Amino acid sequence: MQFEDIPGLQEVKQGLIDAIQKGHVAHAQLFSGPEGSANLALALAFISYLNCENPGTTDSCGTCASCQKNQKFIHPDVHFVFPVSSTTKVSGKEVVSNSFLKEWRTFIEKDPYGNLSDWSLVFGGENKQLNISKGESRSIIQKLSLKAFEGGYKTILIWMPEYMNASAANGILKVLEEPSDRTLFLLVTQDQERLLGTILSRSQKVFIRAFSQEEITTELQKEGVEEVRASHSARLSEGNLKLARRLAGEVEEDGATLFKDWMRLCYSEDYGQMVQWADEFHKMPKISQQSFFRFGLTLLRETLISHYGDSHLIKMPEEEKEFVRNFSQVVTPEKIEPLTSLVEEASYHMTRNASTKMVFLDLSITVSRLLKGKLNGIPH
Amino acid sequence: MEQFVVSARKYRPASFDSVIGQDHITKTLQNAIEKNQLAQALLFCGPRGVGKTTCARILAHTINEFDQTQKLAQSMNIYELDAASNNSVDDIRNLIDQVRYPPQYGKYKVYIIDEVHMLSNAAFNAFLKTLEEPPSYAIFILATTEKHKVIPTILSRCQIYDFNRIGIVDMVEHLKFVAKEEGVTAEEEALHLIAQKADGALRDALSFFDMIVTFASDNQVTLEATLHNLHVLDYDYYFKITEYLLQENTSDTLLTLDEILAKGFDNHNFINGLSEHFRNLLVCQDAATVQLMEVSDSVKQRYLQQCQQTSKSFLLTALNIANQCDLGYKSSKNSRLHVEIALMKIAHLPSAIQLAAGEPKKKTKIPDTLPVEPVPVPPTPTTSNLESDSQPATLSSTGSPKQDVVASPPTAEEVHVASAPSKENGHQRATSKLPDLQALKSKVAGTSIEAKEETSHKPSRNEAFTQEDLMKYWKEFAETRREAGKQQEYLVLSQKPEFKEPDTLKIKLNSAVQIDTVDYLKSDLMPFLRDKVQNDGIKLEAELEIDETKALIYTPAEKFQYLVEKHPPLKTLQERLGLDPDF
């Protein structure tokens, strides 16, 4: 992984490179960014740059021996620690990161923006709770008691340190505070709040922002997604590149038209049609259902904003503006809040495998009553 | 390339004088050393990054009268143990074994056990004896951030030193010192912000400082760079947004939010910051609590200014909304919408509060409207009357069609029975509000109803019947019970009741349980009998019959008494020979 493989985030990259060039590399750094951001990718690129034999001003060379090893994630001085769980093949004391290195390499090579469940799928964790065990913290200390193989930095990359159990986290405190020379800890977290205060205070934070909409759009277009769909997916993804890719790849039906038609249907109070809709909705793939709701929420938001008459904030294509203008006449701001929570609740229920037909029909009926003003507040 | 060492390590104090913000501890320790009164087991506890490990190390060096440079002697006499990764009993046993040997150099062997809260329970207990009476040359210093996880028996054997969080002023001073050493120019405001963000932990502050220096362009720590790197939103934004919210200017609020988000801040961060801002404003409202605000003076002035414009109820409600938003943030699908809705709610607060403030005037008016409210009460009896009009029809159809004339009295009863509950409602309403004429009226009516209710069992059907018939039906009923498998009830019913003229059945029972059974059966039995003989006058009386059969003779004493009655000379025999009946 090199810096150039990561879209956008120019200022963060430059900051990291400057730090290395100034010789200001703190021994414990916390790469903190939301899900789907480039925190892991940047950490990997950072390691490559640090180990590179001929680093350039903006990126590692990518050709030296060290870079090539880092390309395949097999550099002997780079150690990976990540949450794991027992599988059919690996159990008991074997359940440490070292047993899963092969799977880990394929995972980060393919998809450094993935989350924990993506990783679990790769190594076959079967929905078990993943964690970083106490044994792992011992092995970290052991790895660090040896000198570096190639004379450069010895790096430990801990992915998702928030999944360390209490004794593992406490176990690395001492070594995290005062490791031997030329040792580097990179903690890559998605949820900084869940880390121990004692770990936070020992590490230097590097905040990594989520991708901007433009960055995602350009990236998707580079990958061969057509412009409209790319910007559409980028809008729904809230800066999560992984999610944006999935949305762009899998959503066939245009969530926008669907949602608009559905809203019109609810307003017309045609119950027979609603039942049919629920049936059809049931047939849609899960990801499309979720993107339908996501789009719905975006549209609701735009409607809400349009009430306050500021067109500057509305980032949507012209044909949607027309709809929003009409829609906002029916949907007053007071109605938007219950609508939002209804849609969110339905979406949540569907991710928890509730019966799609039932939830959707119920949602349709409730929404239609709400639109017609027959309902005050949300029924419970 | 020279190895970069983080400032927290580089500027770790080497003597008690350079320890910051812990005067109460350093002074005590120094005095103890001077007077040679140092305890053998000490426990240092306090939040992260306040100098526990540092003090432990300084203490170890000081009592051995070492310079930091005497590395060899140091390593022989000062043991630093990481209790988090050596937490088993075996580790502690090793330690105890080592303690037995006196020090090679110096006077003391010092054991620093860091993160001691992670020791296993067994390890703690194995340690107890040694900790209470260690050899004269051994000193134990335990350090932990979590005192509550250390068992009480350990706590009672240690002298406990509680470390304070480091005050902002001290922290700023130290940061200035570090900045000077590092050749970094730093803005006072920026250092203040770092200290505030560090929440009392100096190590956090130094980590932040390092970070900012790392990412700063030319060894300068400016407020702007600090805000950016610490991911803190400038106060300006909060002041601005609060102003808009107070003016109910929703669109400008949303625009500002958009501006903030474009800068790469996330929504969650923003809503938390806004809560904090409201909290600060709330604290400002009272002169006594102003000192709870840990901000630099210039910012304090701005807070004081803005808090004049905000009311307490606005702040409290706004805080509540912000908190709700924070709670639901994780589960919301569209976080931006989530935050925006919260902002709009807050923006509508000022007018909502004004409305609420207007309300008390209305409340005073309420007594006037009160007498109006009971008006709906009268209609209820009338509706029940209406119902009763329809009731005779249904009654007569179910009852005997022949006796229409007799059927009329119960309908009258029905009316009252039906209306009684509604009158009762009237009572409740009346007591909950003002006792007005209407309620009093209904009260009077209610009592008369009760009186009438007494008579509601007046016979309506009055056919003649014979005793045999009644007995036959009684048996019939008993049989139905038996068939239903209710043996207990059958047993009771199988006793023949006596018939007393004109219409009373009397049943004699010999236990209270049976009486209860009869009471319970009455509700089924009486309608059954009344229907069969076409007479509503039948009554059932149950009577407890005291069983007067002779008590059985059980005990030897009783047997003897019985024999004495039969053969009086036995008594003399017993008295003469002093016999005891019980043997």
mmCIF file of C-alpha atoms in Angstrom, chain A residues 56-378:
data_model
loop_
_atom_site.group_PDB
_atom_site.id
_atom_site.type_symbol
_atom_site.label_atom_id
_atom_site.label_comp_id
_atom_site.label_asym_id
_atom_site.label_seq_id
_atom_site.Cartn_x
_atom_site.Cartn_y
_atom_site.Cartn_z
ATOM 1 C CA GLY A 56 10.407 10.501 -2.576
ATOM 2 C CA THR A 57 8.892 13.780 -1.503
ATOM 3 C CA THR A 58 5.316 12.610 -1.929
ATOM 4 C CA ASP A 59 5.443 8.843 -1.810
ATOM 5 C CA SER A 60 7.572 5.768 -1.277
ATOM 6 C CA CYS A 61 9.444 4.512 -4.325
ATOM 7 C CA GLY A 62 7.537 1.252 -4.673
ATOM 8 C CA THR A 63 10.468 -0.511 -6.261
ATOM 9 C CA CYS A 64 13.057 -1.058 -3.554
ATOM 10 C CA ALA A 65 13.251 -4.387 -1.745
ATOM 11 C CA SER A 66 11.581 -3.017 1.309
ATOM 12 C CA CYS A 67 8.704 -1.516 -0.653
ATOM 13 C CA GLN A 68 8.140 -4.732 -2.501
ATOM 14 C CA LYS A 69 7.931 -6.641 0.732
ATOM 15 C CA ASN A 70 5.517 -4.096 2.086
ATOM 16 C CA GLN A 71 3.479 -4.375 -1.073
ATOM 17 C CA LYS A 72 2.837 -7.998 -0.201
ATOM 18 C CA PHE A 73 2.659 -7.257 3.526
ATOM 19 C CA ILE A 74 5.473 -9.678 4.250
ATOM 20 C CA HIS A 75 8.071 -7.294 5.635
ATOM 21 C CA PRO A 76 9.751 -9.152 8.526
ATOM 22 C CA ASP A 77 9.786 -6.076 10.752
ATOM 23 C CA VAL A 78 6.122 -5.309 10.326
ATOM 24 C CA HIS A 79 3.842 -7.206 12.665
ATOM 25 C CA PHE A 80 0.097 -7.220 12.496
ATOM 26 C CA VAL A 81 -2.296 -7.667 15.355
ATOM 27 C CA PHE A 82 -6.023 -7.778 14.755
ATOM 28 C CA PRO A 83 -9.181 -9.158 16.341
ATOM 29 C CA VAL A 84 -9.801 -12.828 15.678
ATOM 30 C CA SER A 85 -12.108 -15.561 16.839
ATOM 31 C CA SER A 86 -11.945 -19.326 16.788
ATOM 32 C CA THR A 87 -12.931 -21.076 13.572
ATOM 33 C CA THR A 88 -13.498 -24.677 12.591
ATOM 34 C CA LYS A 89 -9.798 -25.088 11.924
ATOM 35 C CA VAL A 90 -8.254 -22.860 14.556
ATOM 36 C CA SER A 91 -9.234 -23.040 18.195
ATOM 37 C CA GLY A 92 -7.896 -22.821 21.721
ATOM 38 C CA LYS A 93 -4.491 -21.256 22.205
ATOM 39 C CA GLU A 94 -3.939 -21.041 18.480
ATOM 40 C CA VAL A 95 -6.431 -18.208 18.193
ATOM 41 C CA VAL A 96 -3.960 -15.363 17.757
ATOM 42 C CA SER A 97 -3.262 -13.083 14.825
ATOM 43 C CA ASN A 98 -0.304 -15.151 13.663
ATOM 44 C CA SER A 99 -2.556 -18.079 12.772
ATOM 45 C CA PHE A 100 -4.543 -15.899 10.390
ATOM 46 C CA LEU A 101 -1.779 -13.987 8.654
ATOM 47 C CA LYS A 102 -2.494 -15.454 5.243
ATOM 48 C CA GLU A 103 -6.147 -14.490 5.339
ATOM 49 C CA TRP A 104 -5.206 -11.096 6.740
ATOM 50 C CA ARG A 105 -2.906 -10.373 3.830
ATOM 51 C CA THR A 106 -5.600 -11.150 1.287
ATOM 52 C CA PHE A 107 -8.040 -9.036 3.265
ATOM 53 C CA ILE A 108 -5.942 -5.873 3.414
ATOM 54 C CA GLU A 109 -4.778 -6.292 -0.117
ATOM 55 C CA LYS A 110 -8.316 -6.513 -1.451
ATOM 56 C CA ASP A 111 -10.141 -4.239 0.859
ATOM 57 C CA PRO A 112 -8.360 -1.972 3.342
ATOM 58 C CA TYR A 113 -11.588 -0.009 3.910
ATOM 59 C CA GLY A 114 -13.569 -2.947 5.245
ATOM 60 C CA ASN A 115 -15.023 -3.308 8.681
ATOM 61 C CA LEU A 116 -14.924 -6.065 11.212
ATOM 62 C CA SER A 117 -17.669 -8.181 9.697
ATOM 63 C CA ASP A 118 -15.970 -8.066 6.299
ATOM 64 C CA TRP A 119 -12.849 -9.368 7.962
ATOM 65 C CA SER A 120 -14.798 -12.015 9.788
ATOM 66 C CA LEU A 121 -16.185 -13.212 6.457
ATOM 67 C CA VAL A 122 -12.701 -13.489 4.986
ATOM 68 C CA PHE A 123 -11.293 -15.775 7.639
ATOM 69 C CA GLY A 124 -14.511 -17.623 8.355
ATOM 70 C CA GLY A 125 -15.264 -16.356 11.840
ATOM 71 C CA GLU A 126 -18.910 -17.421 11.640
ATOM 72 C CA ASN A 127 -20.430 -14.500 13.494
ATOM 73 C CA LYS A 128 -18.476 -15.158 16.649
ATOM 74 C CA GLN A 129 -17.299 -12.320 18.849
ATOM 75 C CA LEU A 130 -13.898 -11.170 17.723
ATOM 76 C CA ASN A 131 -11.307 -9.960 20.148
ATOM 77 C CA ILE A 132 -7.641 -9.433 20.797
ATOM 78 C CA SER A 133 -6.736 -11.758 23.601
ATOM 79 C CA LYS A 134 -4.330 -11.616 26.478
ATOM 80 C CA GLY A 135 -2.109 -14.117 24.690
ATOM 81 C CA GLU A 136 -1.780 -11.592 21.909
ATOM 82 C CA SER A 137 -0.417 -8.942 24.236
ATOM 83 C CA ARG A 138 2.204 -11.418 25.449
ATOM 84 C CA SER A 139 3.225 -12.128 21.900
ATOM 85 C CA ILE A 140 3.547 -8.409 21.224
ATOM 86 C CA ILE A 141 5.978 -8.075 24.093
ATOM 87 C CA GLN A 142 7.863 -11.094 22.851
ATOM 88 C CA LYS A 143 8.094 -9.782 19.297
ATOM 89 C CA LEU A 144 9.412 -6.493 20.599
ATOM 90 C CA SER A 145 12.137 -8.097 22.656
ATOM 91 C CA LEU A 146 13.991 -8.995 19.451
ATOM 92 C CA LYS A 147 16.026 -6.578 17.365
ATOM 93 C CA ALA A 148 14.742 -5.495 14.000
ATOM 94 C CA PHE A 149 15.629 -7.871 11.170
ATOM 95 C CA GLU A 150 16.490 -5.236 8.641
ATOM 96 C CA GLY A 151 17.821 -2.549 10.891
ATOM 97 C CA GLY A 152 15.039 -0.070 10.353
ATOM 98 C CA TYR A 153 11.927 0.426 12.422
ATOM 99 C CA LYS A 154 10.169 -2.427 14.087
ATOM 100 C CA THR A 155 6.488 -1.850 13.618
ATOM 101 C CA ILE A 156 3.451 -3.290 15.332
ATOM 102 C CA LEU A 157 0.192 -2.446 13.659
ATOM 103 C CA ILE A 158 -2.813 -3.085 15.848
ATOM 104 C CA TRP A 159 -6.055 -2.943 13.913
ATOM 105 C CA MET A 160 -9.103 -2.189 16.036
ATOM 106 C CA PRO A 161 -7.438 -1.948 19.446
ATOM 107 C CA GLU A 162 -10.904 -1.251 20.834
ATOM 108 C CA TYR A 163 -11.472 -4.992 20.605
ATOM 109 C CA MET A 164 -8.689 -5.754 23.053
ATOM 110 C CA ASN A 165 -10.022 -7.280 26.197
ATOM 111 C CA ALA A 166 -9.138 -5.644 29.490
ATOM 112 C CA SER A 167 -6.110 -7.733 30.318
ATOM 113 C CA ALA A 168 -4.691 -7.457 26.801
ATOM 114 C CA ALA A 169 -5.051 -3.685 26.829
ATOM 115 C CA ASN A 170 -3.479 -3.343 30.254
ATOM 116 C CA GLY A 171 -0.816 -5.816 29.244
ATOM 117 C CA ILE A 172 0.661 -3.576 26.584
ATOM 118 C CA LEU A 173 0.574 -0.384 28.630
ATOM 119 C CA LYS A 174 4.134 -0.533 29.851
ATOM 120 C CA VAL A 175 5.627 -1.461 26.526
ATOM 121 C CA LEU A 176 3.475 1.127 24.785
ATOM 122 C CA GLU A 177 4.833 3.834 27.023
ATOM 123 C CA GLU A 178 8.484 2.970 26.864
ATOM 124 C CA PRO A 179 9.349 0.543 24.110
ATOM 125 C CA SER A 180 12.918 -0.094 23.085
ATOM 126 C CA ASP A 181 14.482 2.167 20.468
ATOM 127 C CA ARG A 182 13.162 2.338 16.935
ATOM 128 C CA THR A 183 9.902 0.693 17.733
ATOM 129 C CA LEU A 184 6.673 1.955 16.321
ATOM 130 C CA PHE A 185 3.165 1.206 17.456
ATOM 131 C CA LEU A 186 0.393 2.076 15.044
ATOM 132 C CA LEU A 187 -3.045 1.665 16.522
ATOM 133 C CA VAL A 188 -5.766 1.863 13.891
ATOM 134 C CA THR A 189 -9.136 2.479 15.457
ATOM 135 C CA GLN A 190 -12.659 3.203 14.335
ATOM 136 C CA ASP A 191 -13.964 3.945 17.783
ATOM 137 C CA GLN A 192 -11.525 5.868 19.891
ATOM 138 C CA GLU A 193 -13.968 6.326 22.743
ATOM 139 C CA ARG A 194 -13.883 2.665 23.586
ATOM 140 C CA LEU A 195 -10.154 2.578 24.186
ATOM 141 C CA LEU A 196 -8.698 2.705 27.682
ATOM 142 C CA GLY A 197 -7.851 6.223 28.807
ATOM 143 C CA THR A 198 -4.403 4.976 29.703
ATOM 144 C CA ILE A 199 -3.829 3.831 26.125
ATOM 145 C CA LEU A 200 -5.155 7.056 24.650
ATOM 146 C CA SER A 201 -2.895 9.155 26.785
ATOM 147 C CA ARG A 202 0.191 7.205 25.692
ATOM 148 C CA SER A 203 -0.382 7.628 21.987
ATOM 149 C CA GLN A 204 -0.178 10.520 19.612
ATOM 150 C CA LYS A 205 -3.388 10.914 17.691
ATOM 151 C CA VAL A 206 -3.704 11.217 13.963
ATOM 152 C CA PHE A 207 -7.276 12.101 13.069
ATOM 153 C CA ILE A 208 -8.358 10.858 9.691
ATOM 154 C CA ARG A 209 -11.483 12.385 8.306
ATOM 155 C CA ALA A 210 -14.030 10.509 6.250
ATOM 156 C CA PHE A 211 -13.744 10.852 2.488
ATOM 157 C CA SER A 212 -15.523 13.813 1.006
ATOM 158 C CA GLN A 213 -18.302 13.318 -1.486
ATOM 159 C CA GLU A 214 -16.135 14.542 -4.337
ATOM 160 C CA GLU A 215 -13.288 12.216 -3.437
ATOM 161 C CA ILE A 216 -15.580 9.226 -3.482
ATOM 162 C CA THR A 217 -17.195 10.270 -6.731
ATOM 163 C CA THR A 218 -13.865 10.630 -8.502
ATOM 164 C CA GLU A 219 -12.643 7.359 -7.087
ATOM 165 C CA LEU A 220 -15.745 5.503 -8.211
ATOM 166 C CA GLN A 221 -15.540 7.028 -11.649
ATOM 167 C CA LYS A 222 -11.930 5.908 -11.862
ATOM 168 C CA GLU A 223 -13.146 2.424 -11.140
ATOM 169 C CA GLY A 224 -15.478 2.602 -14.097
ATOM 170 C CA VAL A 225 -18.740 3.596 -12.484
ATOM 171 C CA GLU A 226 -20.774 6.001 -14.558
ATOM 172 C CA GLU A 227 -20.977 9.536 -13.293
ATOM 173 C CA VAL A 228 -24.598 9.704 -12.179
ATOM 174 C CA ARG A 229 -24.466 6.512 -10.215
ATOM 175 C CA ALA A 230 -21.103 7.407 -8.755
ATOM 176 C CA SER A 231 -22.323 10.691 -7.371
ATOM 177 C CA HIS A 232 -25.535 9.068 -6.234
ATOM 178 C CA SER A 233 -23.686 6.386 -4.260
ATOM 179 C CA ALA A 234 -21.275 8.947 -2.881
ATOM 180 C CA ARG A 235 -24.163 10.984 -1.584
ATOM 181 C CA LEU A 236 -25.639 8.043 0.280
ATOM 182 C CA SER A 237 -22.412 6.693 1.698
ATOM 183 C CA GLU A 238 -21.558 9.519 4.115
ATOM 184 C CA GLY A 239 -17.875 9.228 3.383
ATOM 185 C CA ASN A 240 -17.653 5.476 3.712
ATOM 186 C CA LEU A 241 -15.735 4.315 0.645
ATOM 187 C CA LYS A 242 -16.476 0.667 1.183
ATOM 188 C CA LEU A 243 -20.190 1.325 1.399
ATOM 189 C CA ALA A 244 -20.083 3.592 -1.641
ATOM 190 C CA ARG A 245 -18.478 0.821 -3.664
ATOM 191 C CA ARG A 246 -21.113 -1.629 -2.609
ATOM 192 C CA LEU A 247 -23.901 0.781 -3.383
ATOM 193 C CA ALA A 248 -22.450 1.545 -6.767
ATOM 194 C CA GLY A 249 -21.905 -2.101 -7.562
ATOM 195 C CA GLU A 250 -25.123 -3.649 -6.464
ATOM 196 C CA VAL A 251 -27.960 -1.211 -6.576
ATOM 197 C CA GLU A 252 -29.758 -1.683 -9.832
ATOM 198 C CA GLU A 253 -32.971 0.171 -9.314
ATOM 199 C CA ASP A 254 -32.738 3.863 -8.789
ATOM 200 C CA GLY A 255 -33.642 4.382 -5.156
ATOM 201 C CA ALA A 256 -34.702 7.925 -5.946
ATOM 202 C CA THR A 257 -37.561 7.138 -8.309
ATOM 203 C CA LEU A 258 -38.662 4.264 -6.147
ATOM 204 C CA PHE A 259 -38.893 6.364 -3.065
ATOM 205 C CA LYS A 260 -40.759 9.120 -4.845
ATOM 206 C CA ASP A 261 -43.279 6.674 -6.268
ATOM 207 C CA TRP A 262 -43.722 5.136 -2.866
ATOM 208 C CA MET A 263 -44.349 8.515 -1.248
ATOM 209 C CA ARG A 264 -46.953 9.321 -3.895
ATOM 210 C CA LEU A 265 -48.581 5.982 -3.252
ATOM 211 C CA CYS A 266 -48.707 6.569 0.473
ATOM 212 C CA TYR A 267 -50.274 9.949 -0.128
ATOM 213 C CA SER A 268 -52.926 8.467 -2.371
ATOM 214 C CA GLU A 269 -53.941 5.981 0.343
ATOM 215 C CA ASP A 270 -54.313 3.134 -2.133
ATOM 216 C CA TYR A 271 -54.072 0.191 0.213
ATOM 217 C CA GLY A 272 -54.298 -2.490 -2.454
ATOM 218 C CA GLN A 273 -51.288 -1.019 -4.201
ATOM 219 C CA MET A 274 -49.437 -0.838 -0.920
ATOM 220 C CA VAL A 275 -49.764 -4.575 -0.422
ATOM 221 C CA GLN A 276 -48.398 -5.171 -3.902
ATOM 222 C CA TRP A 277 -45.561 -2.809 -3.192
ATOM 223 C CA ALA A 278 -44.674 -4.638 -0.026
ATOM 224 C CA ASP A 279 -44.505 -7.865 -2.017
ATOM 225 C CA GLU A 280 -42.224 -6.337 -4.578
ATOM 226 C CA PHE A 281 -40.106 -4.701 -1.961
ATOM 227 C CA HIS A 282 -39.683 -8.098 -0.393
ATOM 228 C CA LYS A 283 -38.176 -9.407 -3.620
ATOM 229 C CA MET A 284 -35.536 -6.683 -3.780
ATOM 230 C CA PRO A 285 -32.045 -7.563 -2.534
ATOM 231 C CA LYS A 286 -31.275 -6.462 1.007
ATOM 232 C CA ILE A 287 -28.727 -3.900 -0.015
ATOM 233 C CA SER A 288 -31.226 -2.212 -2.328
ATOM 234 C CA GLN A 289 -33.765 -2.110 0.447
ATOM 235 C CA GLN A 290 -31.268 -0.392 2.686
ATOM 236 C CA SER A 291 -30.273 2.056 0.003
ATOM 237 C CA PHE A 292 -33.941 2.794 -0.562
ATOM 238 C CA PHE A 293 -34.228 3.883 3.045
ATOM 239 C CA ARG A 294 -30.975 5.754 2.914
ATOM 240 C CA PHE A 295 -32.159 7.666 -0.048
ATOM 241 C CA GLY A 296 -35.463 8.318 1.639
ATOM 242 C CA LEU A 297 -33.698 9.900 4.576
ATOM 243 C CA THR A 298 -31.581 12.041 2.300
ATOM 244 C CA LEU A 299 -34.687 13.215 0.525
ATOM 245 C CA LEU A 300 -36.426 13.968 3.790
ATOM 246 C CA ARG A 301 -33.444 15.985 4.846
ATOM 247 C CA GLU A 302 -33.512 17.986 1.660
ATOM 248 C CA THR A 303 -37.203 18.580 2.096
ATOM 249 C CA LEU A 304 -36.617 19.814 5.593
ATOM 250 C CA ILE A 305 -33.967 22.191 4.411
ATOM 251 C CA SER A 306 -36.050 23.486 1.562
ATOM 252 C CA HIS A 307 -38.547 24.694 4.145
ATOM 253 C CA TYR A 308 -35.992 27.115 5.344
ATOM 254 C CA GLY A 309 -35.539 28.388 1.855
ATOM 255 C CA ASP A 310 -31.871 27.943 1.363
ATOM 256 C CA SER A 311 -31.071 26.449 -1.978
ATOM 257 C CA HIS A 312 -27.356 26.642 -1.286
ATOM 258 C CA LEU A 313 -27.510 23.656 1.031
ATOM 259 C CA ILE A 314 -29.364 21.381 -1.310
ATOM 260 C CA LYS A 315 -27.007 19.327 -3.364
ATOM 261 C CA MET A 316 -29.211 17.430 -5.720
ATOM 262 C CA PRO A 317 -30.027 17.119 -9.379
ATOM 263 C CA GLU A 318 -32.623 19.405 -10.933
ATOM 264 C CA GLU A 319 -35.361 16.812 -11.379
ATOM 265 C CA GLU A 320 -35.258 16.025 -7.689
ATOM 266 C CA LYS A 321 -35.569 19.659 -6.788
ATOM 267 C CA GLU A 322 -38.906 19.708 -8.523
ATOM 268 C CA PHE A 323 -40.125 16.769 -6.485
ATOM 269 C CA VAL A 324 -38.822 18.203 -3.257
ATOM 270 C CA ARG A 325 -40.638 21.455 -3.941
ATOM 271 C CA ASN A 326 -43.953 19.657 -4.276
ATOM 272 C CA PHE A 327 -43.200 17.245 -1.514
ATOM 273 C CA SER A 328 -42.436 19.988 0.950
ATOM 274 C CA GLN A 329 -45.942 21.330 0.557
ATOM 275 C CA VAL A 330 -47.363 18.116 1.967
ATOM 276 C CA VAL A 331 -44.642 17.383 4.436
ATOM 277 C CA THR A 332 -44.340 20.079 7.019
ATOM 278 C CA PRO A 333 -41.309 20.208 9.294
ATOM 279 C CA GLU A 334 -43.399 18.793 12.155
ATOM 280 C CA LYS A 335 -44.090 15.717 10.079
ATOM 281 C CA ILE A 336 -40.502 15.140 9.087
ATOM 282 C CA GLU A 337 -39.304 14.136 12.486
ATOM 283 C CA PRO A 338 -41.821 11.308 13.004
ATOM 284 C CA LEU A 339 -41.318 10.286 9.382
ATOM 285 C CA THR A 340 -37.598 10.050 9.901
ATOM 286 C CA SER A 341 -37.862 7.951 12.986
ATOM 287 C CA LEU A 342 -40.412 5.691 11.276
ATOM 288 C CA VAL A 343 -38.111 5.088 8.335
ATOM 289 C CA GLU A 344 -35.121 4.572 10.571
ATOM 290 C CA GLU A 345 -36.969 2.136 12.732
ATOM 291 C CA ALA A 346 -38.170 0.139 9.743
ATOM 292 C CA SER A 347 -34.685 0.072 8.322
ATOM 293 C CA TYR A 348 -33.326 -1.136 11.644
ATOM 294 C CA HIS A 349 -35.945 -3.852 11.892
ATOM 295 C CA MET A 350 -35.098 -5.079 8.437
ATOM 296 C CA THR A 351 -31.423 -5.370 9.204
ATOM 297 C CA ARG A 352 -32.481 -7.464 12.169
ATOM 298 C CA ASN A 353 -34.325 -9.812 9.808
ATOM 299 C CA ALA A 354 -37.883 -8.808 10.522
ATOM 300 C CA SER A 355 -40.423 -9.919 7.930
ATOM 301 C CA THR A 356 -39.926 -7.477 5.092
ATOM 302 C CA LYS A 357 -43.490 -7.584 3.834
ATOM 303 C CA MET A 358 -44.938 -6.975 7.247
ATOM 304 C CA VAL A 359 -42.602 -4.152 8.197
ATOM 305 C CA PHE A 360 -42.930 -2.443 4.864
ATOM 306 C CA LEU A 361 -46.692 -2.625 4.705
ATOM 307 C CA ASP A 362 -46.951 -1.363 8.234
ATOM 308 C CA LEU A 363 -44.596 1.458 7.377
ATOM 309 C CA SER A 364 -46.603 2.330 4.267
ATOM 310 C CA ILE A 365 -49.863 2.503 6.178
ATOM 311 C CA THR A 366 -48.432 4.497 9.053
ATOM 312 C CA VAL A 367 -46.717 6.905 6.707
ATOM 313 C CA SER A 368 -49.858 7.402 4.671
ATOM 314 C CA ARG A 369 -51.860 8.183 7.778
ATOM 315 C CA LEU A 370 -49.147 10.547 8.879
ATOM 316 C CA LEU A 371 -49.098 12.347 5.549
ATOM 317 C CA LYS A 372 -52.835 12.744 5.656
ATOM 318 C CA GLY A 373 -52.605 14.200 9.115
ATOM 319 C CA LYS A 374 -54.595 11.411 10.687
ATOM 320 C CA LEU A 375 -51.850 10.596 13.059
ATOM 321 C CA ASN A 376 -50.202 12.729 15.647
ATOM 322 C CA GLY A 377 -46.833 11.427 16.639
ATOM 323 C CA ILE A 378 -45.601 7.888 16.330
#
